[in-house]
Short mmCIF file of C-alpha atoms in Angstrom, two decimals:
data_model
loop_
_atom_site.label_atom_id
_atom_site.label_comp_id
_atom_site.label_asym_id
_atom_site.label_seq_id
_atom_site.Cartn_x
_atom_site.Cartn_y
_atom_site.Cartn_z
CA MET A 7 -90.93 152.59 -121.59
CA ALA A 8 -87.38 153.04 -120.51
CA GLY A 9 -87.86 150.79 -117.49
CA ASP A 10 -89.20 147.88 -119.56
CA LYS A 11 -86.33 148.22 -122.03
CA ASP A 12 -83.73 148.18 -119.26
CA THR A 13 -85.39 145.10 -117.74
CA LEU A 14 -85.38 143.25 -121.05
CA LEU A 15 -81.74 144.21 -121.71
CA SER A 16 -80.75 143.01 -118.25
CA MET A 17 -82.29 139.63 -119.10
CA GLY A 18 -79.78 139.28 -121.91
CA PHE A 19 -82.04 139.92 -124.94
CA ASP A 20 -80.59 141.51 -128.04
CA PRO A 21 -81.07 145.32 -128.02
CA ALA A 22 -82.40 145.31 -131.61
CA ARG A 23 -85.05 142.71 -130.77
CA VAL A 24 -85.99 144.65 -127.61
CA ASP A 25 -86.56 147.79 -129.70
CA TRP A 26 -88.54 145.78 -132.25
CA ALA A 27 -90.75 144.24 -129.53
CA LEU A 28 -91.44 147.60 -127.90
CA ARG A 29 -92.32 149.15 -131.26
CA ALA A 30 -94.54 146.24 -132.25
CA THR A 31 -96.45 146.29 -128.96
CA ASN A 32 -96.61 150.12 -128.83
CA ASN A 33 -94.93 150.03 -125.41
CA ARG A 34 -97.89 148.29 -123.80
CA GLY A 35 -95.78 146.80 -121.05
CA LEU A 36 -93.18 144.21 -120.15
CA GLN A 37 -95.32 141.14 -120.72
CA PRO A 38 -96.44 141.91 -124.29
CA ALA A 39 -92.86 142.82 -125.28
CA MET A 40 -91.49 139.60 -123.79
CA ASP A 41 -94.17 137.53 -125.57
CA HIS A 42 -93.24 139.20 -128.84
CA ILE A 43 -89.56 138.40 -128.37
CA LEU A 44 -90.24 134.75 -127.58
CA GLU A 45 -92.72 134.31 -130.46
CA ASN A 46 -90.42 135.89 -133.04
CA GLU A 47 -87.18 134.34 -131.83
CA GLY A 48 -85.07 133.39 -134.82
CA LYS A 49 -86.97 135.61 -137.25
CA PRO A 50 -85.20 138.46 -139.04
CA ILE A 51 -85.62 141.91 -137.55
CA PRO A 52 -87.54 144.23 -139.94
CA ASN A 53 -86.23 147.63 -140.92
CA PRO A 54 -87.70 150.31 -138.61
CA SER A 55 -88.05 152.82 -141.47
CA VAL A 56 -90.46 150.49 -143.28
CA ALA A 57 -92.47 149.37 -140.26
CA ALA A 58 -92.96 152.91 -138.84
CA PRO A 59 -95.31 154.33 -141.55
CA THR A 60 -97.57 151.32 -141.41
CA SER A 61 -97.84 151.60 -137.66
CA ALA A 62 -98.49 155.31 -137.93
CA SER A 63 -101.23 154.92 -140.62
CA GLY A 64 -102.89 152.25 -138.49
CA SER A 65 -103.01 154.56 -135.51
CA ALA A 66 -104.41 157.40 -137.56
CA ALA A 67 -107.06 155.14 -139.02
CA ALA A 68 -108.15 154.14 -135.62
CA GLY A 69 -108.80 157.78 -134.84
CA GLN A 70 -108.62 157.10 -131.15
CA PRO A 71 -105.99 156.01 -128.69
CA MET A 72 -105.62 152.31 -128.12
CA ASP A 73 -106.44 150.84 -124.77
CA VAL A 74 -103.37 149.67 -122.96
CA ASP A 75 -103.73 146.56 -120.87
CA VAL A 76 -101.96 147.48 -117.69
CA ASP A 77 -103.89 145.15 -115.46
CA VAL A 78 -101.02 142.72 -114.97
CA ASP A 79 -100.58 140.79 -111.75
CA ASP A 80 -97.40 141.88 -110.01
CA GLU A 81 -96.66 138.38 -108.72
CA ASP A 82 -96.99 136.88 -112.21
CA GLU A 83 -94.73 139.58 -113.56
CA ASP A 84 -92.09 138.84 -110.92
CA ALA A 85 -92.28 135.11 -111.61
CA LEU A 86 -91.97 135.72 -115.32
CA ARG A 87 -89.04 138.06 -114.78
CA ARG A 88 -87.24 135.43 -112.69
CA LEU A 89 -87.91 132.80 -115.33
CA MET A 90 -86.45 135.02 -118.02
CA GLN A 91 -83.44 135.86 -115.88
CA THR A 92 -82.79 132.14 -115.38
CA LYS A 93 -83.04 131.58 -119.12
CA ALA A 94 -80.80 134.52 -119.82
CA GLY A 95 -78.27 133.22 -117.29
CA ALA A 96 -78.26 129.80 -118.95
CA THR A 97 -77.81 131.43 -122.34
CA SER A 98 -74.98 133.56 -120.99
CA SER A 99 -73.33 130.48 -119.43
CA ALA A 100 -73.58 128.63 -122.71
CA GLU A 101 -72.06 131.56 -124.51
CA ALA A 102 -69.30 131.80 -121.85
CA GLU A 103 -68.01 128.30 -122.52
CA ALA A 104 -64.28 127.94 -121.75
CA LYS A 105 -62.25 127.99 -124.94
CA SER A 106 -58.72 128.25 -123.53
CA ILE A 107 -56.59 128.04 -120.38
CA LYS A 108 -54.99 131.15 -118.94
CA CYS A 109 -52.00 131.42 -116.58
CA SER A 110 -53.00 133.65 -113.68
CA GLU A 111 -49.37 134.50 -112.89
CA CYS A 112 -48.11 135.69 -116.27
CA GLY A 113 -51.34 136.10 -118.29
CA LYS A 114 -50.39 133.77 -121.14
CA VAL A 115 -53.25 131.91 -122.86
CA PHE A 116 -52.92 128.29 -124.03
CA LYS A 117 -55.03 126.30 -126.42
CA ASN A 118 -55.11 123.04 -124.46
CA THR A 119 -54.04 121.39 -121.20
CA ALA A 120 -50.86 119.88 -122.69
CA LEU A 121 -49.47 123.31 -123.55
CA ALA A 122 -50.44 124.64 -120.12
CA ASN A 123 -48.63 121.72 -118.43
CA TYR A 124 -45.55 122.33 -120.56
CA HIS A 125 -45.59 126.00 -119.54
CA ALA A 126 -45.96 124.99 -115.88
CA GLU A 127 -42.93 122.67 -116.09
CA LYS A 128 -40.78 125.31 -117.78
CA SER A 129 -41.79 128.34 -115.70
CA GLY A 130 -42.83 126.79 -112.39
CA HIS A 131 -46.21 128.57 -112.50
CA ASP A 132 -49.07 126.66 -110.92
CA GLN A 133 -52.03 129.08 -111.02
CA PHE A 134 -54.27 128.52 -114.07
CA GLU A 135 -57.91 129.25 -114.91
CA GLU A 136 -60.32 128.65 -117.75
CA SER A 137 -60.81 131.49 -120.19
CA THR A 138 -63.41 132.33 -122.84
CA GLU A 139 -60.72 133.89 -124.98
CA GLU A 140 -60.42 131.95 -128.20
CA ILE A 141 -57.02 131.39 -129.72
CA LYS A 142 -57.28 131.95 -133.42
CA PRO A 143 -55.40 129.59 -135.72
CA LEU A 144 -52.25 130.98 -137.25
CA THR A 145 -52.24 132.11 -140.85
CA GLU A 146 -49.59 130.91 -143.29
CA GLU A 147 -47.66 134.15 -142.86
CA GLU A 148 -47.79 133.84 -139.08
CA LYS A 149 -46.69 130.22 -139.29
CA GLN A 150 -43.70 131.17 -141.42
CA GLN A 151 -42.84 133.97 -139.01
CA LYS A 152 -43.05 131.60 -136.05
CA LEU A 153 -40.85 129.11 -137.88
CA VAL A 154 -38.26 131.79 -138.58
CA GLU A 155 -38.31 132.88 -134.93
CA LEU A 156 -37.89 129.29 -133.73
CA ARG A 157 -34.96 128.74 -136.08
CA GLU A 158 -33.32 131.94 -134.84
CA LYS A 159 -33.79 130.85 -131.22
CA ILE A 160 -32.31 127.43 -131.96
CA ALA A 161 -29.35 129.01 -133.73
CA ALA A 162 -28.81 131.40 -130.81
CA LYS A 163 -28.92 128.54 -128.29
CA ARG A 164 -26.48 126.51 -130.35
CA SER A 165 -24.15 129.49 -130.58
CA VAL A 166 -24.25 130.02 -126.81
CA LYS A 167 -23.70 126.31 -126.21
CA ALA A 168 -20.75 126.27 -128.63
CA GLN A 169 -19.19 129.23 -126.82
CA GLN A 170 -19.66 127.55 -123.45
CA GLU A 171 -18.13 124.31 -124.76
CA ALA A 172 -15.18 126.26 -126.17
CA VAL A 173 -14.61 127.95 -122.80
CA GLU A 174 -14.86 124.60 -121.01
CA ALA A 175 -12.46 123.02 -123.49
CA ARG A 176 -9.90 125.79 -122.93
CA THR A 177 -10.29 125.45 -119.17
CA ASN A 178 -9.87 121.67 -119.30
CA GLU A 179 -6.82 122.02 -121.54
CA ALA A 180 -5.26 124.49 -119.11
CA ILE A 181 -5.94 122.12 -116.23
CA ARG A 182 -4.48 119.20 -118.19
CA ARG A 183 -1.33 121.13 -119.05
CA LYS A 184 -0.88 122.27 -115.47
CA SER A 185 -1.37 118.70 -114.24
CA GLY A 186 1.15 117.47 -116.81
CA LYS A 187 3.66 120.08 -115.68
CA ASP A 188 3.12 119.16 -112.04
CA VAL A 189 3.55 115.46 -112.80
CA GLY A 190 6.69 116.16 -114.85
CA LYS A 191 8.10 118.31 -112.07
CA LEU A 192 7.35 115.59 -109.52
CA LYS A 193 9.04 112.98 -111.71
CA ASP A 194 12.11 115.20 -112.09
CA GLU A 195 12.30 115.68 -108.34
CA MET A 196 12.00 111.95 -107.72
CA MET A 197 14.68 111.24 -110.34
CA ALA A 198 16.98 113.81 -108.78
CA LYS A 199 16.49 112.21 -105.37
CA GLU A 200 17.23 108.78 -106.82
CA LEU A 201 20.41 110.10 -108.42
CA VAL A 202 21.48 111.61 -105.11
CA LYS A 203 20.80 108.29 -103.36
CA GLU A 204 22.76 106.35 -105.97
CA ALA A 205 25.67 108.78 -105.74
CA GLU A 206 25.67 108.51 -101.94
CA GLN A 207 25.51 104.73 -102.16
CA LYS A 208 28.44 104.64 -104.59
CA ARG A 209 30.41 106.95 -102.34
CA ARG A 210 29.82 104.68 -99.34
CA GLU A 211 30.75 101.64 -101.40
CA LYS A 212 34.02 103.27 -102.46
CA LEU A 213 34.84 104.13 -98.86
CA GLU A 214 34.08 100.61 -97.71
CA ASP A 215 36.13 99.15 -100.55
CA ALA A 216 39.03 101.44 -99.63
CA LYS A 217 38.78 100.37 -95.99
CA ALA A 218 38.66 96.71 -96.97
CA LYS A 219 41.68 97.09 -99.25
CA ALA A 220 43.59 98.88 -96.51
CA ALA A 221 42.76 96.13 -94.04
CA VAL A 222 43.85 93.45 -96.49
CA LYS A 223 47.12 95.26 -97.19
CA ALA A 224 47.81 95.63 -93.49
CA GLN A 225 47.11 91.94 -92.99
CA ILE A 226 49.45 91.04 -95.83
CA GLU A 227 52.21 93.22 -94.43
CA ALA A 228 51.74 91.71 -90.97
CA ASP A 229 51.84 88.21 -92.41
CA LYS A 230 55.05 89.01 -94.32
CA LYS A 231 56.67 90.34 -91.19
CA VAL A 232 55.71 87.28 -89.16
CA ARG A 233 56.97 84.94 -91.87
CA ALA A 234 60.26 86.87 -92.10
CA GLU A 235 60.79 86.67 -88.37
CA ARG A 236 59.90 83.00 -88.32
CA ALA A 237 62.33 82.28 -91.16
CA ALA A 238 65.09 84.20 -89.37
CA ARG A 239 64.59 82.21 -86.18
CA GLU A 240 64.52 78.93 -88.02
CA LYS A 241 67.74 79.81 -89.88
CA ALA A 242 69.45 80.82 -86.65
CA LEU A 243 68.43 77.54 -85.06
CA ARG A 244 69.72 75.57 -88.05
CA ASP A 245 73.03 77.40 -88.00
CA GLY A 246 73.31 77.00 -84.25
CA GLN A 247 73.62 80.67 -83.81
CA PRO A 248 72.16 82.30 -80.78
CA ILE A 249 69.12 84.39 -81.32
CA ILE A 250 69.84 87.90 -80.10
CA ASP A 251 66.92 89.01 -78.01
CA GLY A 252 65.05 86.09 -79.49
CA SER A 253 62.87 85.54 -76.46
CA ALA A 254 62.14 89.22 -76.22
CA SER A 255 61.59 89.34 -79.90
CA ALA A 256 59.46 86.23 -79.72
CA SER A 257 57.55 87.53 -76.76
CA THR A 258 57.08 91.00 -78.10
CA THR A 259 57.16 90.92 -81.82
CA PRO A 260 54.70 88.04 -82.34
CA GLY A 261 52.52 89.53 -79.66
CA VAL A 262 52.51 92.80 -81.45
CA THR A 263 51.97 91.03 -84.72
CA ALA A 264 49.10 89.01 -83.33
CA SER A 265 47.64 92.08 -81.79
CA SER A 266 48.04 94.06 -84.95
CA SER A 267 46.67 91.22 -87.01
CA SER A 268 43.83 90.55 -84.63
CA GLY A 269 42.17 93.73 -85.75
CA THR A 270 42.52 92.76 -89.38
CA SER A 271 42.85 88.99 -89.66
CA GLY A 272 39.40 88.29 -88.33
CA LYS A 273 40.39 86.06 -85.39
CA ASP A 274 39.39 88.21 -82.39
CA PHE A 275 36.62 90.54 -83.58
CA LYS A 276 33.05 89.63 -82.59
CA ASP A 277 31.09 90.95 -85.59
CA THR A 278 31.64 91.11 -89.33
CA ARG A 279 30.01 93.80 -91.45
CA LEU A 280 29.21 92.40 -94.86
CA GLN A 281 28.32 94.12 -98.10
CA ILE A 282 26.81 91.64 -100.54
CA ARG A 283 26.59 92.58 -104.20
CA MET A 284 24.62 90.66 -106.79
CA ALA A 285 26.46 89.50 -109.87
CA THR A 286 23.50 90.76 -111.95
CA GLY A 287 23.85 94.28 -110.52
CA GLY A 288 21.46 96.34 -108.45
CA THR A 289 21.55 97.79 -104.99
CA PRO A 290 23.89 95.85 -102.68
CA TYR A 291 22.69 94.41 -99.38
CA THR A 292 24.49 95.20 -96.14
CA THR A 293 24.27 93.37 -92.83
CA THR A 294 26.28 92.73 -89.71
CA LEU A 295 26.64 89.14 -88.52
CA PRO A 296 28.62 87.56 -85.68
CA SER A 297 32.05 86.31 -86.68
CA ASP A 298 30.93 82.85 -85.61
CA ALA A 299 28.08 82.90 -88.17
CA THR A 300 28.42 80.42 -91.01
CA LEU A 301 28.48 81.22 -94.69
CA ARG A 302 25.12 79.42 -94.97
CA GLU A 303 23.60 82.06 -92.71
CA VAL A 304 24.85 84.67 -95.17
CA ALA A 305 23.15 82.75 -97.99
CA GLU A 306 19.91 82.61 -96.01
CA PHE A 307 20.08 86.39 -95.45
CA VAL A 308 20.49 87.06 -99.17
CA ALA A 309 17.66 84.63 -100.04
CA ALA A 310 15.38 86.52 -97.65
CA GLN A 311 16.13 89.79 -99.46
CA THR A 312 15.39 88.64 -103.02
CA LEU A 313 13.52 85.76 -104.64
CA ALA A 314 16.21 85.46 -107.32
CA VAL A 315 18.55 83.72 -104.85
CA ASP A 316 18.24 80.11 -103.65
CA VAL A 317 20.13 79.00 -100.56
CA GLU A 318 21.00 75.68 -102.16
CA THR A 319 22.43 77.11 -105.37
CA VAL A 320 23.92 80.48 -104.46
CA ALA A 321 27.70 80.91 -104.60
CA PHE A 322 29.95 83.59 -103.08
CA ALA A 323 33.25 85.11 -104.14
CA GLN A 324 35.58 87.90 -102.98
CA HIS A 325 37.41 90.17 -105.41
CA PHE A 326 40.13 91.43 -103.12
CA PRO A 327 41.84 89.35 -102.10
CA ARG A 328 40.38 87.12 -104.77
CA LYS A 329 38.65 84.12 -103.23
CA THR A 330 35.91 81.72 -104.25
CA PHE A 331 33.92 79.93 -101.59
CA SER A 332 32.60 76.49 -102.50
CA ARG A 333 29.47 74.80 -101.21
CA ASP A 334 31.62 72.71 -98.86
CA GLN A 335 32.63 75.89 -97.01
CA PHE A 336 29.02 76.92 -96.16
CA SER A 337 29.39 75.25 -92.76
CA LYS A 338 32.51 77.26 -91.87
CA THR A 339 32.31 80.48 -89.88
CA LEU A 340 33.25 83.87 -91.20
CA ARG A 341 36.23 83.89 -88.86
CA GLU A 342 37.42 80.53 -90.22
CA LEU A 343 37.05 81.79 -93.79
CA GLY A 344 39.40 84.65 -92.97
CA LEU A 345 36.90 87.46 -93.69
CA THR A 346 37.89 90.87 -92.32
CA PRO A 347 35.59 92.91 -90.01
CA SER A 348 34.40 94.70 -93.16
CA ALA A 349 34.14 92.43 -96.18
CA VAL A 350 32.57 92.59 -99.63
CA LEU A 351 31.07 89.43 -101.17
CA ILE A 352 29.71 88.81 -104.66
CA ALA A 353 26.63 86.54 -104.79
CA SER A 354 25.81 84.61 -107.97
#
């Protein structure tokens, strides 16, 4: 019966065995067919072309239709059907054992959990499920093909990486060259500024030297004039000759001389501007000290500017007019030493 066959197929029995059971029981119902299937489970299924004649000859020999036992309890049939469905479900579950892991997001199938975890780390996918799909082992040809593909991928990645490194190297070289040019330009600018400063310093030194020389010359000329006048007066006194306008000359000329020399001889000015040059060279030091300051104070100033100078051992000299100041003169003032309002000293 078509209904019994559908019921047996829905329980998960093999269609060939269902057909065999129905033929063997002459379609006497669900229960006989199910008993036949369970009794002959694992036995080979006979060929229907051989079994059919025997069944037909048997029926003809009987000469009468066979009685069909249809007096089957409905409740027992339902219980049996449920039992068979449970068995079929267990068989189906056993057959549906998970054989792989499938990514629900991209559909890729993996052989084990380690490969699935690796895929999750690389792709960020986190939806996986068990699958009954079995991953067949690769053949030798497939293994060789996979190996070739992997080698091509590695070569492509290395090529891309080499190109990126080349681009980065060119970029870094351009940056380095630009930085080198900027540093060189900055050094040139600093050197140019230093040259300008040195030229300006030399120009100021020349002007100060010229002023000092002019002051010294004026002082010398004034001293010569005073000495000449003094010698003339002394000679007139020795010869007993009257000094024409001597008092006026004495009252005016010396006064003028003193006044003219006061600006240059260093007797009346309050401050003295000093330029101190080191005998070893370098940038000179300039300062302005009171005319009553001692030469020791000058030594202390120079010692405060550089560690190469010691107050107790330093010595001073003047090129024009040429003078050398000894240690005994350190207690004398600049006015007593005859330094002009603008003087140049050499420290050694």
